[in-house]
Amino acid sequence: MNKLIKQTIIRGRVQSGAGKGSYFTQLDWVVEQCRRVLGYKPFPGTLNVRVADEDLNHLDLFLQESDFELIPDDPVFCSARVKKVKVNNLPGAVILPAEDVRVHERRLIEIIAPSNLKETLGIGDGDTVTVAAI
């Protein structure tokens, strides 16, 4: 019997990012595709979560399946896989750009949401969150 259980929850700490998320999340093609598939316009920016050491070995399995792909209308941009999640039970989506264009290390995941998750959840850098696959 195969005892491999798919990890559905990742824990991590909120961390400031590179400051590029607000630009990406407001591109017309990103907004349109998110509205169509996720049902919302992303808040300008991303929540960056540094995956906890104890969950790092599950990260690849957690991110293995995505729900859709953001496809750019301009070849200057790359596509990105998107995985629907809940952050402390609020809706969001992990954005997974191609490895060659990622600005963060592998253990830092970027999450878009319909609102500013830091404000909505009352959290800040260093606070722990759970990211659950849905």
N, CA, C and O atoms as CSV, one atom per row, in Angstrom:
chain,resi,resn,atom,element,x,y,z
A,1,MET,N,N,0.843,-1.174,0.000
A,1,MET,CA,C,0.000,0.000,0.000
A,1,MET,C,C,0.895,1.247,0.000
A,1,MET,O,O,1.858,1.335,0.762
A,2,ASN,N,N,0.564,2.188,-0.852
A,2,ASN,CA,C,1.335,3.419,-0.944
A,2,ASN,C,C,0.911,4.353,0.177
A,2,ASN,O,O,-0.257,4.733,0.267
A,3,LYS,N,N,1.859,4.723,1.034
A,3,LYS,CA,C,1.541,5.581,2.174
A,3,LYS,C,C,1.850,7.044,1.916
A,3,LYS,O,O,1.802,7.853,2.842
A,4,LEU,N,N,2.166,7.401,0.678
A,4,LEU,CA,C,2.439,8.796,0.350
A,4,LEU,C,C,1.131,9.576,0.389
A,4,LEU,O,O,0.207,9.297,-0.376
A,5,ILE,N,N,1.064,10.536,1.270
A,5,ILE,CA,C,-0.125,11.370,1.404
A,5,ILE,C,C,0.215,12.753,0.878
A,5,ILE,O,O,1.230,13.341,1.253
A,6,LYS,N,N,-0.626,13.256,0.024
A,6,LYS,CA,C,-0.375,14.568,-0.548
A,6,LYS,C,C,-0.498,15.644,0.522
A,6,LYS,O,O,-1.502,15.724,1.230
A,7,GLN,N,N,0.525,16.458,0.626
A,7,GLN,CA,C,0.531,17.561,1.582
A,7,GLN,C,C,-0.447,18.626,1.091
A,7,GLN,O,O,-0.313,19.111,-0.032
A,8,THR,N,N,-1.421,18.994,1.908
A,8,THR,CA,C,-2.409,19.988,1.494
A,8,THR,C,C,-2.285,21.301,2.254
A,8,THR,O,O,-2.990,22.263,1.951
A,9,ILE,N,N,-1.389,21.346,3.242
A,9,ILE,CA,C,-1.187,22.574,4.002
A,9,ILE,C,C,0.308,22.835,4.127
A,9,ILE,O,O,1.095,21.941,4.441
A,10,ILE,N,N,0.670,24.077,3.874
A,10,ILE,CA,C,2.052,24.536,4.035
A,10,ILE,C,C,2.008,25.700,5.026
A,10,ILE,O,O,1.146,26.573,4.930
A,11,ARG,N,N,2.925,25.705,5.957
A,11,ARG,CA,C,3.032,26.810,6.901
A,11,ARG,C,C,4.259,27.643,6.556
A,11,ARG,O,O,5.246,27.138,6.021
A,12,GLY,N,N,4.172,28.921,6.873
A,12,GLY,CA,C,5.314,29.778,6.629
A,12,GLY,C,C,5.145,31.131,7.297
A,12,GLY,O,O,4.122,31.417,7.920
A,13,ARG,N,N,6.172,31.951,7.150
A,13,ARG,CA,C,6.168,33.292,7.738
A,13,ARG,C,C,6.078,34.341,6.635
A,13,ARG,O,O,6.688,34.215,5.573
A,14,VAL,N,N,5.306,35.366,6.920
A,14,VAL,CA,C,5.148,36.484,5.990
A,14,VAL,C,C,6.487,37.222,5.896
A,14,VAL,O,O,7.173,37.434,6.896
A,15,GLN,N,N,6.833,37.599,4.682
A,15,GLN,CA,C,8.105,38.279,4.430
A,15,GLN,C,C,7.915,39.303,3.330
A,15,GLN,O,O,7.184,39.056,2.371
A,16,SER,N,N,8.566,40.450,3.457
A,16,SER,CA,C,8.512,41.448,2.387
A,16,SER,C,C,9.154,40.887,1.131
A,16,SER,O,O,10.080,40.079,1.199
A,17,GLY,N,N,8.651,41.326,-0.020
A,17,GLY,CA,C,9.157,40.820,-1.288
A,17,GLY,C,C,9.993,41.840,-2.030
A,17,GLY,O,O,10.529,42.781,-1.445
A,18,ALA,N,N,10.092,41.631,-3.335
A,18,ALA,CA,C,10.922,42.480,-4.190
A,18,ALA,C,C,10.190,43.739,-4.643
A,18,ALA,O,O,10.796,44.620,-5.253
A,19,GLY,N,N,8.885,43.833,-4.351
A,19,GLY,CA,C,8.122,45.022,-4.721
A,19,GLY,C,C,7.634,45.030,-6.160
A,19,GLY,O,O,7.179,46.064,-6.647
A,20,LYS,N,N,7.719,43.898,-6.850
A,20,LYS,CA,C,7.304,43.832,-8.254
A,20,LYS,C,C,5.891,43.277,-8.421
A,20,LYS,O,O,5.326,43.352,-9.512
A,21,GLY,N,N,5.319,42.725,-7.363
A,21,GLY,CA,C,4.009,42.105,-7.444
A,21,GLY,C,C,2.902,43.059,-7.827
A,21,GLY,O,O,1.975,42.674,-8.540
A,22,SER,N,N,2.978,44.303,-7.367
A,22,SER,CA,C,1.900,45.254,-7.667
A,22,SER,C,C,1.834,45.562,-9.153
A,22,SER,O,O,0.745,45.751,-9.696
A,23,TYR,N,N,2.964,45.614,-9.811
A,23,TYR,CA,C,2.976,45.843,-11.255
A,23,TYR,C,C,2.343,44.650,-11.987
A,23,TYR,O,O,1.447,44.822,-12.812
A,24,PHE,N,N,2.820,43.451,-11.674
A,24,PHE,CA,C,2.341,42.239,-12.338
A,24,PHE,C,C,0.838,42.031,-12.134
A,24,PHE,O,O,0.122,41.712,-13.083
A,25,THR,N,N,0.362,42.209,-10.907
A,25,THR,CA,C,-1.040,41.914,-10.606
A,25,THR,C,C,-2.015,42.884,-11.260
A,25,THR,O,O,-3.216,42.618,-11.296
A,26,GLN,N,N,-1.517,44.009,-11.780
A,26,GLN,CA,C,-2.414,44.978,-12.404
A,26,GLN,C,C,-2.312,45.018,-13.931
A,26,GLN,O,O,-2.949,45.853,-14.573
A,27,LEU,N,N,-1.518,44.124,-14.509
A,27,LEU,CA,C,-1.466,44.031,-15.966
A,27,LEU,C,C,-2.842,43.614,-16.487
A,27,LEU,O,O,-3.490,42.752,-15.893
A,28,ASP,N,N,-3.290,44.210,-17.578
A,28,ASP,CA,C,-4.636,43.935,-18.105
A,28,ASP,C,C,-4.904,42.455,-18.307
A,28,ASP,O,O,-5.969,41.963,-17.934
A,29,TRP,N,N,-3.951,41.736,-18.893
A,29,TRP,CA,C,-4.172,40.320,-19.183
A,29,TRP,C,C,-4.211,39.478,-17.906
A,29,TRP,O,O,-4.907,38.463,-17.861
A,30,VAL,N,N,-3.482,39.880,-16.882
A,30,VAL,CA,C,-3.518,39.175,-15.599
A,30,VAL,C,C,-4.864,39.422,-14.919
A,30,VAL,O,O,-5.501,38.484,-14.442
A,31,VAL,N,N,-5.292,40.674,-14.876
A,31,VAL,CA,C,-6.571,41.036,-14.256
A,31,VAL,C,C,-7.715,40.296,-14.942
A,31,VAL,O,O,-8.568,39.716,-14.269
A,32,GLU,N,N,-7.741,40.311,-16.265
A,32,GLU,CA,C,-8.837,39.684,-17.022
A,32,GLU,C,C,-8.886,38.184,-16.764
A,32,GLU,O,O,-9.962,37.637,-16.524
A,33,GLN,N,N,-7.739,37.511,-16.809
A,33,GLN,CA,C,-7.724,36.058,-16.611
A,33,GLN,C,C,-8.057,35.689,-15.163
A,33,GLN,O,O,-8.724,34.684,-14.921
A,34,CYS,N,N,-7.603,36.483,-14.213
A,34,CYS,CA,C,-7.941,36.221,-12.808
A,34,CYS,C,C,-9.437,36.418,-12.568
A,34,CYS,O,O,-10.069,35.616,-11.881
A,35,ARG,N,N,-9.993,37.467,-13.125
A,35,ARG,CA,C,-11.451,37.676,-12.984
A,35,ARG,C,C,-12.228,36.491,-13.550
A,35,ARG,O,O,-13.186,36.011,-12.944
A,36,ARG,N,N,-11.797,36.031,-14.719
A,36,ARG,CA,C,-12.495,34.935,-15.392
A,36,ARG,C,C,-12.363,33.616,-14.627
A,36,ARG,O,O,-13.353,32.905,-14.457
A,37,VAL,N,N,-11.169,33.283,-14.169
A,37,VAL,CA,C,-10.942,31.974,-13.558
A,37,VAL,C,C,-11.084,31.989,-12.035
A,37,VAL,O,O,-11.659,31.067,-11.457
A,38,LEU,N,N,-10.567,33.021,-11.391
A,38,LEU,CA,C,-10.625,33.081,-9.934
A,38,LEU,C,C,-11.875,33.794,-9.422
A,38,LEU,O,O,-12.301,33.588,-8.286
A,39,GLY,N,N,-12.455,34.635,-10.280
A,39,GLY,CA,C,-13.656,35.357,-9.881
A,39,GLY,C,C,-13.380,36.683,-9.200
A,39,GLY,O,O,-14.289,37.290,-8.633
A,40,TYR,N,N,-12.128,37.144,-9.251
A,40,TYR,CA,C,-11.810,38.432,-8.643
A,40,TYR,C,C,-10.624,39.090,-9.337
A,40,TYR,O,O,-9.800,38.445,-9.985
A,41,LYS,N,N,-10.583,40.430,-9.162
A,41,LYS,CA,C,-9.423,41.205,-9.602
A,41,LYS,C,C,-8.416,41.156,-8.460
A,41,LYS,O,O,-8.770,41.443,-7.317
A,42,PRO,N,N,-7.160,40.796,-8.749
A,42,PRO,CA,C,-6.193,40.713,-7.664
A,42,PRO,C,C,-5.890,42.081,-7.048
A,42,PRO,O,O,-5.831,43.091,-7.748
A,43,PHE,N,N,-5.701,42.094,-5.740
A,43,PHE,CA,C,-5.210,43.279,-5.055
A,43,PHE,C,C,-3.841,43.614,-5.644
A,43,PHE,O,O,-3.089,42.702,-5.985
A,44,PRO,N,N,-3.497,44.900,-5.773
A,44,PRO,CA,C,-2.182,45.269,-6.319
A,44,PRO,C,C,-1.036,44.867,-5.383
A,44,PRO,O,O,-0.676,45.615,-4.474
A,45,GLY,N,N,-0.490,43.721,-5.608
A,45,GLY,CA,C,0.628,43.221,-4.813
A,45,GLY,C,C,0.430,41.763,-4.466
A,45,GLY,O,O,-0.623,41.183,-4.733
A,46,THR,N,N,1.444,41.180,-3.871
A,46,THR,CA,C,1.377,39.779,-3.469
A,46,THR,C,C,1.757,39.649,-2.006
A,46,THR,O,O,2.456,40.498,-1.452
A,47,LEU,N,N,1.287,38.574,-1.388
A,47,LEU,CA,C,1.724,38.213,-0.042
A,47,LEU,C,C,2.840,37.196,-0.230
A,47,LEU,O,O,2.650,36.169,-0.881
A,48,ASN,N,N,3.988,37.481,0.333
A,48,ASN,CA,C,5.127,36.574,0.218
A,48,ASN,C,C,5.238,35.758,1.493
A,48,ASN,O,O,5.270,36.298,2.599
A,49,VAL,N,N,5.296,34.433,1.312
A,49,VAL,CA,C,5.353,33.523,2.450
A,49,VAL,C,C,6.602,32.658,2.321
A,49,VAL,O,O,6.792,31.958,1.326
A,50,ARG,N,N,7.450,32.719,3.348
A,50,ARG,CA,C,8.655,31.890,3.405
A,50,ARG,C,C,8.272,30.579,4.080
A,50,ARG,O,O,7.943,30.550,5.266
A,51,VAL,N,N,8.319,29.499,3.311
A,51,VAL,CA,C,7.861,28.193,3.777
A,51,VAL,C,C,8.723,27.721,4.953
A,51,VAL,O,O,9.951,27.805,4.922
A,52,ALA,N,N,8.044,27.226,5.986
A,52,ALA,CA,C,8.712,26.741,7.195
A,52,ALA,C,C,9.618,25.562,6.868
A,52,ALA,O,O,9.319,24.770,5.974
A,53,ASP,N,N,10.723,25.450,7.593
A,53,ASP,CA,C,11.684,24.370,7.362
A,53,ASP,C,C,11.019,22.998,7.379
A,53,ASP,O,O,11.327,22.148,6.544
A,54,GLU,N,N,10.108,22.781,8.326
A,54,GLU,CA,C,9.476,21.461,8.455
A,54,GLU,C,C,8.528,21.139,7.301
A,54,GLU,O,O,8.172,19.975,7.119
A,55,ASP,N,N,8.111,22.130,6.521
A,55,ASP,CA,C,7.231,21.884,5.375
A,55,ASP,C,C,7.956,21.992,4.036
A,55,ASP,O,O,7.368,21.724,2.988
A,56,LEU,N,N,9.208,22.375,4.067
A,56,LEU,CA,C,9.955,22.591,2.827
A,56,LEU,C,C,10.058,21.324,1.980
A,56,LEU,O,O,9.995,21.399,0.752
A,57,ASN,N,N,10.216,20.165,2.617
A,57,ASN,CA,C,10.323,18.926,1.845
A,57,ASN,C,C,8.998,18.525,1.201
A,57,ASN,O,O,8.984,17.621,0.365
A,58,HIS,N,N,7.882,19.169,1.561
A,58,HIS,CA,C,6.577,18.904,0.956
A,58,HIS,C,C,6.198,19.934,-0.104
A,58,HIS,O,O,5.179,19.789,-0.779
A,59,LEU,N,N,7.018,20.974,-0.250
A,59,LEU,CA,C,6.647,22.095,-1.114
A,59,LEU,C,C,6.447,21.678,-2.571
A,59,LEU,O,O,5.464,22.081,-3.193
A,60,ASP,N,N,7.351,20.889,-3.118
A,60,ASP,CA,C,7.217,20.473,-4.522
A,60,ASP,C,C,5.923,19.695,-4.752
A,60,ASP,O,O,5.231,19.910,-5.748
A,61,LEU,N,N,5.603,18.800,-3.836
A,61,LEU,CA,C,4.363,18.029,-3.960
A,61,LEU,C,C,3.146,18.944,-3.834
A,61,LEU,O,O,2.170,18.793,-4.569
A,62,PHE,N,N,3.210,19.889,-2.900
A,62,PHE,CA,C,2.118,20.846,-2.697
A,62,PHE,C,C,1.855,21.651,-3.965
A,62,PHE,O,O,0.703,21.892,-4.325
A,63,LEU,N,N,2.926,22.066,-4.643
A,63,LEU,CA,C,2.804,22.925,-5.823
A,63,LEU,C,C,2.732,22.154,-7.141
A,63,LEU,O,O,2.603,22.759,-8.205
A,64,GLN,N,N,2.814,20.847,-7.078
A,64,GLN,CA,C,2.863,20.029,-8.292
A,64,GLN,C,C,1.671,20.262,-9.217
A,64,GLN,O,O,1.847,20.405,-10.427
A,65,GLU,N,N,0.498,20.300,-8.676
A,65,GLU,CA,C,-0.705,20.500,-9.488
A,65,GLU,C,C,-1.129,21.960,-9.432
A,65,GLU,O,O,-1.198,22.560,-8.359
A,66,SER,N,N,-1.409,22.514,-10.592
A,66,SER,CA,C,-1.914,23.883,-10.633
A,66,SER,C,C,-3.322,23.867,-11.212
A,66,SER,O,O,-3.741,22.888,-11.829
A,67,ASP,N,N,-4.049,24.966,-11.006
A,67,ASP,CA,C,-5.436,25.036,-11.460
A,67,ASP,C,C,-5.582,25.632,-12.851
A,67,ASP,O,O,-6.500,25.275,-13.590
A,68,PHE,N,N,-4.681,26.537,-13.209
A,68,PHE,CA,C,-4.686,27.097,-14.559
A,68,PHE,C,C,-3.375,27.806,-14.807
A,68,PHE,O,O,-2.519,27.871,-13.925
A,69,GLU,N,N,-3.216,28.338,-16.003
A,69,GLU,CA,C,-1.996,29.054,-16.361
A,69,GLU,C,C,-2.354,30.438,-16.872
A,69,GLU,O,O,-3.223,30.598,-17.729
A,70,LEU,N,N,-1.669,31.432,-16.331
A,70,LEU,CA,C,-1.803,32.793,-16.850
A,70,LEU,C,C,-0.980,32.874,-18.127
A,70,LEU,O,O,0.227,32.629,-18.113
A,71,ILE,N,N,-1.634,33.218,-19.228
A,71,ILE,CA,C,-0.968,33.264,-20.528
A,71,ILE,C,C,-0.882,34.716,-20.981
A,71,ILE,O,O,-1.911,35.364,-21.174
A,72,PRO,N,N,0.327,35.234,-21.153
A,72,PRO,CA,C,0.475,36.640,-21.541
A,72,PRO,C,C,0.036,36.891,-22.976
A,72,PRO,O,O,0.103,36.005,-23.828
A,73,ASP,N,N,-0.417,38.125,-23.225
A,73,ASP,CA,C,-0.762,38.516,-24.599
A,73,ASP,C,C,0.408,39.227,-25.261
A,73,ASP,O,O,0.314,39.650,-26.413
A,74,ASP,N,N,1.506,39.357,-24.536
A,74,ASP,CA,C,2.711,40.021,-25.025
A,74,ASP,C,C,3.898,39.093,-24.760
A,74,ASP,O,O,4.097,38.669,-23.622
A,75,PRO,N,N,4.691,38.770,-25.788
A,75,PRO,CA,C,5.805,37.839,-25.601
A,75,PRO,C,C,6.910,38.349,-24.680
A,75,PRO,O,O,7.822,37.597,-24.336
A,76,VAL,N,N,6.837,39.604,-24.281
A,76,VAL,CA,C,7.805,40.149,-23.325
A,76,VAL,C,C,7.638,39.465,-21.962
A,76,VAL,O,O,8.600,39.337,-21.205
A,77,PHE,N,N,6.415,39.029,-21.656
A,77,PHE,CA,C,6.109,38.405,-20.375
A,77,PHE,C,C,6.104,36.890,-20.519
A,77,PHE,O,O,5.940,36.351,-21.614
A,78,CYS,N,N,6.291,36.210,-19.376
A,78,CYS,CA,C,6.214,34.747,-19.376
A,78,CYS,C,C,4.872,34.324,-18.788
A,78,CYS,O,O,4.183,35.105,-18.131
A,79,SER,N,N,4.530,33.091,-19.038
A,79,SER,CA,C,3.323,32.547,-18.424
A,79,SER,C,C,3.644,32.153,-16.980
A,79,SER,O,O,4.807,32.091,-16.581
A,80,ALA,N,N,2.600,31.891,-16.216
A,80,ALA,CA,C,2.780,31.479,-14.831
A,80,ALA,C,C,1.662,30.511,-14.464
A,80,ALA,O,O,0.496,30.735,-14.791
A,81,ARG,N,N,2.032,29.441,-13.784
A,81,ARG,CA,C,1.026,28.513,-13.270
A,81,ARG,C,C,0.379,29.138,-12.037
A,81,ARG,O,O,1.010,29.915,-11.322
A,82,VAL,N,N,-0.878,28.793,-11.798
A,82,VAL,CA,C,-1.623,29.348,-10.674
A,82,VAL,C,C,-2.297,28.211,-9.910
A,82,VAL,O,O,-2.944,27.345,-10.499
A,83,LYS,N,N,-2.136,28.231,-8.604
A,83,LYS,CA,C,-2.762,27.221,-7.732
A,83,LYS,C,C,-3.663,27.929,-6.735
A,83,LYS,O,O,-3.207,28.779,-5.970
A,84,LYS,N,N,-4.939,27.578,-6.746
A,84,LYS,CA,C,-5.890,28.162,-5.799
A,84,LYS,C,C,-5.589,27.654,-4.394
A,84,LYS,O,O,-5.349,26.466,-4.176
A,85,VAL,N,N,-5.609,28.594,-3.445
A,85,VAL,CA,C,-5.324,28.259,-2.049
A,85,VAL,C,C,-6.206,29.096,-1.127
A,85,VAL,O,O,-6.935,29.984,-1.568
A,86,LYS,N,N,-6.120,28.792,0.139
A,86,LYS,CA,C,-6.684,29.645,1.179
A,86,LYS,C,C,-5.547,29.986,2.126
A,86,LYS,O,O,-4.771,29.118,2.526
A,87,VAL,N,N,-5.459,31.254,2.476
A,87,VAL,CA,C,-4.459,31.724,3.430
A,87,VAL,C,C,-5.201,32.050,4.715
A,87,VAL,O,O,-5.982,33.000,4.766
A,88,ASN,N,N,-4.955,31.263,5.751
A,88,ASN,CA,C,-5.719,31.409,7.000
A,88,ASN,C,C,-7.216,31.491,6.689
A,88,ASN,O,O,-7.930,32.309,7.269
A,89,ASN,N,N,-7.678,30.655,5.789
A,89,ASN,CA,C,-9.086,30.505,5.377
A,89,ASN,C,C,-9.617,31.606,4.472
A,89,ASN,O,O,-10.820,31.643,4.216
A,90,LEU,N,N,-8.778,32.499,3.979
A,90,LEU,CA,C,-9.212,33.502,2.998
A,90,LEU,C,C,-8.733,33.083,1.605
A,90,LEU,O,O,-7.648,32.517,1.472
A,91,PRO,N,N,-9.543,33.358,0.553
A,91,PRO,CA,C,-9.164,32.924,-0.793
A,91,PRO,C,C,-7.936,33.652,-1.325
A,91,PRO,O,O,-7.717,34.838,-1.076
A,92,GLY,N,N,-7.149,32.883,-2.069
A,92,GLY,CA,C,-5.971,33.424,-2.724
A,92,GLY,C,C,-5.492,32.444,-3.775
A,92,GLY,O,O,-6.151,31.440,-4.046
A,93,ALA,N,N,-4.353,32.733,-4.360
A,93,ALA,CA,C,-3.771,31.849,-5.370
A,93,ALA,C,C,-2.256,32.043,-5.397
A,93,ALA,O,O,-1.761,33.170,-5.423
A,94,VAL,N,N,-1.536,30.934,-5.391
A,94,VAL,CA,C,-0.085,30.976,-5.512
A,94,VAL,C,C,0.251,31.167,-6.982
A,94,VAL,O,O,-0.289,30.479,-7.848
A,95,ILE,N,N,1.149,32.109,-7.253
A,95,ILE,CA,C,1.616,32.375,-8.615
A,95,ILE,C,C,2.978,31.725,-8.771
A,95,ILE,O,O,3.886,31.965,-7.975
A,96,LEU,N,N,3.116,30.897,-9.806
A,96,LEU,CA,C,4.351,30.150,-10.026
A,96,LEU,C,C,4.936,30.465,-11.400
A,96,LEU,O,O,4.674,29.753,-12.369
A,97,PRO,N,N,5.736,31.542,-11.480
A,97,PRO,CA,C,6.375,31.845,-12.764
A,97,PRO,C,C,7.449,30.801,-13.075
A,97,PRO,O,O,7.867,30.047,-12.196
A,98,ALA,N,N,7.883,30.767,-14.313
A,98,ALA,CA,C,8.941,29.846,-14.718
A,98,ALA,C,C,10.192,30.096,-13.871
A,98,ALA,O,O,10.474,31.231,-13.486
A,99,GLU,N,N,10.932,29.031,-13.589
A,99,GLU,CA,C,12.124,29.126,-12.751
A,99,GLU,C,C,13.102,30.193,-13.224
A,99,GLU,O,O,13.708,30.884,-12.404
A,100,ASP,N,N,13.264,30.337,-14.544
A,100,ASP,CA,C,14.275,31.260,-15.064
A,100,ASP,C,C,13.911,32.737,-14.895
A,100,ASP,O,O,14.751,33.605,-15.131
A,101,VAL,N,N,12.681,33.035,-14.492
A,101,VAL,CA,C,12.294,34.434,-14.282
A,101,VAL,C,C,11.876,34.724,-12.834
A,101,VAL,O,O,11.491,35.847,-12.512
A,102,ARG,N,N,11.953,33.732,-11.985
A,102,ARG,CA,C,11.594,33.948,-10.572
A,102,ARG,C,C,12.564,34.905,-9.919
A,102,ARG,O,O,13.773,34.812,-10.134
A,103,VAL,N,N,12.047,35.824,-9.123
A,103,VAL,CA,C,12.900,36.788,-8.431
A,103,VAL,C,C,13.176,36.363,-6.988
A,103,VAL,O,O,14.007,36.967,-6.309
A,104,HIS,N,N,12.480,35.324,-6.522
A,104,HIS,CA,C,12.656,34.845,-5.156
A,104,HIS,C,C,13.220,33.432,-5.155
A,104,HIS,O,O,13.134,32.709,-6.148
A,105,GLU,N,N,13.800,33.054,-4.018
A,105,GLU,CA,C,14.246,31.678,-3.863
A,105,GLU,C,C,13.045,30.738,-3.857
A,105,GLU,O,O,11.911,31.176,-3.661
A,106,ARG,N,N,13.288,29.467,-4.070
A,106,ARG,CA,C,12.234,28.463,-4.203
A,106,ARG,C,C,11.300,28.422,-3.005
A,106,ARG,O,O,10.102,28.202,-3.180
A,107,ARG,N,N,11.796,28.622,-1.811
A,107,ARG,CA,C,10.974,28.463,-0.611
A,107,ARG,C,C,10.078,29.667,-0.324
A,107,ARG,O,O,9.295,29.639,0.625
A,108,LEU,N,N,10.182,30.714,-1.125
A,108,LEU,CA,C,9.330,31.890,-0.948
A,108,LEU,C,C,8.226,31.856,-2.002
A,108,LEU,O,O,8.491,31.974,-3.198
A,109,ILE,N,N,6.990,31.695,-1.543
A,109,ILE,CA,C,5.866,31.642,-2.481
A,109,ILE,C,C,5.128,32.974,-2.472
A,109,ILE,O,O,5.010,33.635,-1.440
A,110,GLU,N,N,4.630,33.353,-3.656
A,110,GLU,CA,C,3.888,34.605,-3.820
A,110,GLU,C,C,2.413,34.291,-3.996
A,110,GLU,O,O,2.038,33.419,-4.779
A,111,ILE,N,N,1.586,35.012,-3.259
A,111,ILE,CA,C,0.149,34.746,-3.268
A,111,ILE,C,C,-0.605,36.019,-3.636
A,111,ILE,O,O,-0.372,37.085,-3.066
A,112,ILE,N,N,-1.516,35.883,-4.602
A,112,ILE,CA,C,-2.423,36.975,-4.932
A,112,ILE,C,C,-3.756,36.706,-4.238
A,112,ILE,O,O,-4.059,35.569,-3.876
A,113,ALA,N,N,-4.544,37.758,-4.057
A,113,ALA,CA,C,-5.841,37.632,-3.388
A,113,ALA,C,C,-6.700,38.820,-3.790
A,113,ALA,O,O,-6.190,39.789,-4.353
A,114,PRO,N,N,-8.009,38.758,-3.505
A,114,PRO,CA,C,-8.884,39.869,-3.851
A,114,PRO,C,C,-8.703,41.086,-2.939
A,114,PRO,O,O,-9.204,42.167,-3.247
A,115,SER,N,N,-7.993,40.917,-1.825
A,115,SER,CA,C,-7.783,42.029,-0.894
A,115,SER,C,C,-6.345,41.999,-0.400
A,115,SER,O,O,-5.604,41.055,-0.671
A,116,ASN,N,N,-5.959,43.040,0.326
A,116,ASN,CA,C,-4.649,43.082,0.950
A,116,ASN,C,C,-4.679,42.114,2.126
A,116,ASN,O,O,-5.275,42.412,3.161
A,117,LEU,N,N,-4.042,40.961,1.974
A,117,LEU,CA,C,-4.117,39.927,2.999
A,117,LEU,C,C,-3.488,40.370,4.314
A,117,LEU,O,O,-3.965,39.985,5.381
A,118,LYS,N,N,-2.431,41.170,4.259
A,118,LYS,CA,C,-1.825,41.640,5.511
A,118,LYS,C,C,-2.831,42.459,6.313
A,118,LYS,O,O,-2.963,42.270,7.522
A,119,GLU,N,N,-3.536,43.362,5.651
A,119,GLU,CA,C,-4.520,44.195,6.347
A,119,GLU,C,C,-5.732,43.374,6.778
A,119,GLU,O,O,-6.179,43.472,7.920
A,120,THR,N,N,-6.260,42.567,5.862
A,120,THR,CA,C,-7.470,41.794,6.156
A,120,THR,C,C,-7.253,40.829,7.314
A,120,THR,O,O,-8.128,40.665,8.164
A,121,LEU,N,N,-6.080,40.188,7.347
A,121,LEU,CA,C,-5.781,39.214,8.401
A,121,LEU,C,C,-5.126,39.846,9.628
A,121,LEU,O,O,-4.977,39.188,10.657
A,122,GLY,N,N,-4.739,41.109,9.526
A,122,GLY,CA,C,-4.064,41.766,10.639
A,122,GLY,C,C,-2.695,41.161,10.922
A,122,GLY,O,O,-2.321,40.960,12.077
A,123,ILE,N,N,-1.954,40.872,9.857
A,123,ILE,CA,C,-0.641,40.239,9.996
A,123,ILE,C,C,0.442,41.135,9.404
A,123,ILE,O,O,0.159,42.082,8.670
A,124,GLY,N,N,1.671,40.817,9.738
A,124,GLY,CA,C,2.805,41.561,9.206
A,124,GLY,C,C,3.996,40.640,9.026
A,124,GLY,O,O,3.914,39.438,9.280
A,125,ASP,N,N,5.098,41.215,8.587
A,125,ASP,CA,C,6.308,40.429,8.382
A,125,ASP,C,C,6.661,39.670,9.654
A,125,ASP,O,O,6.634,40.219,10.755
A,126,GLY,N,N,6.995,38.386,9.475
A,126,GLY,CA,C,7.364,37.521,10.591
A,126,GLY,C,C,6.222,36.710,11.169
A,126,GLY,O,O,6.458,35.734,11.882
A,127,ASP,N,N,4.973,37.099,10.872
A,127,ASP,CA,C,3.823,36.346,11.366
A,127,ASP,C,C,3.661,35.046,10.582
A,127,ASP,O,O,3.964,34.984,9.391
A,128,THR,N,N,3.181,34.017,11.264
A,128,THR,CA,C,2.980,32.707,10.655
A,128,THR,C,C,1.587,32.615,10.038
A,128,THR,O,O,0.605,33.068,10.625
A,129,VAL,N,N,1.515,32.021,8.842
A,129,VAL,CA,C,0.240,31.761,8.159
A,129,VAL,C,C,0.223,30.318,7.685
A,129,VAL,O,O,1.262,29.671,7.555
A,130,THR,N,N,-0.989,29.831,7.429
A,130,THR,CA,C,-1.139,28.531,6.783
A,130,THR,C,C,-1.685,28.752,5.391
A,130,THR,O,O,-2.573,29.579,5.182
A,131,VAL,N,N,-1.152,28.013,4.445
A,131,VAL,CA,C,-1.573,28.075,3.060
A,131,VAL,C,C,-2.103,26.689,2.729
A,131,VAL,O,O,-1.356,25.710,2.714
A,132,ALA,N,N,-3.410,26.620,2.462
A,132,ALA,CA,C,-4.057,25.329,2.221
A,132,ALA,C,C,-4.497,25.213,0.779
A,132,ALA,O,O,-5.090,26.137,0.223
A,133,ALA,N,N,-4.204,24.075,0.176
A,133,ALA,CA,C,-4.674,23.785,-1.171
A,133,ALA,C,C,-6.183,23.605,-1.141
A,133,ALA,O,O,-6.729,23.047,-0.189
A,134,ILE,N,N,-6.859,24.080,-2.189
A,134,ILE,CA,C,-8.312,23.874,-2.264
A,134,ILE,C,C,-8.669,23.212,-3.573
A,134,ILE,O,O,-9.844,22.952,-3.833
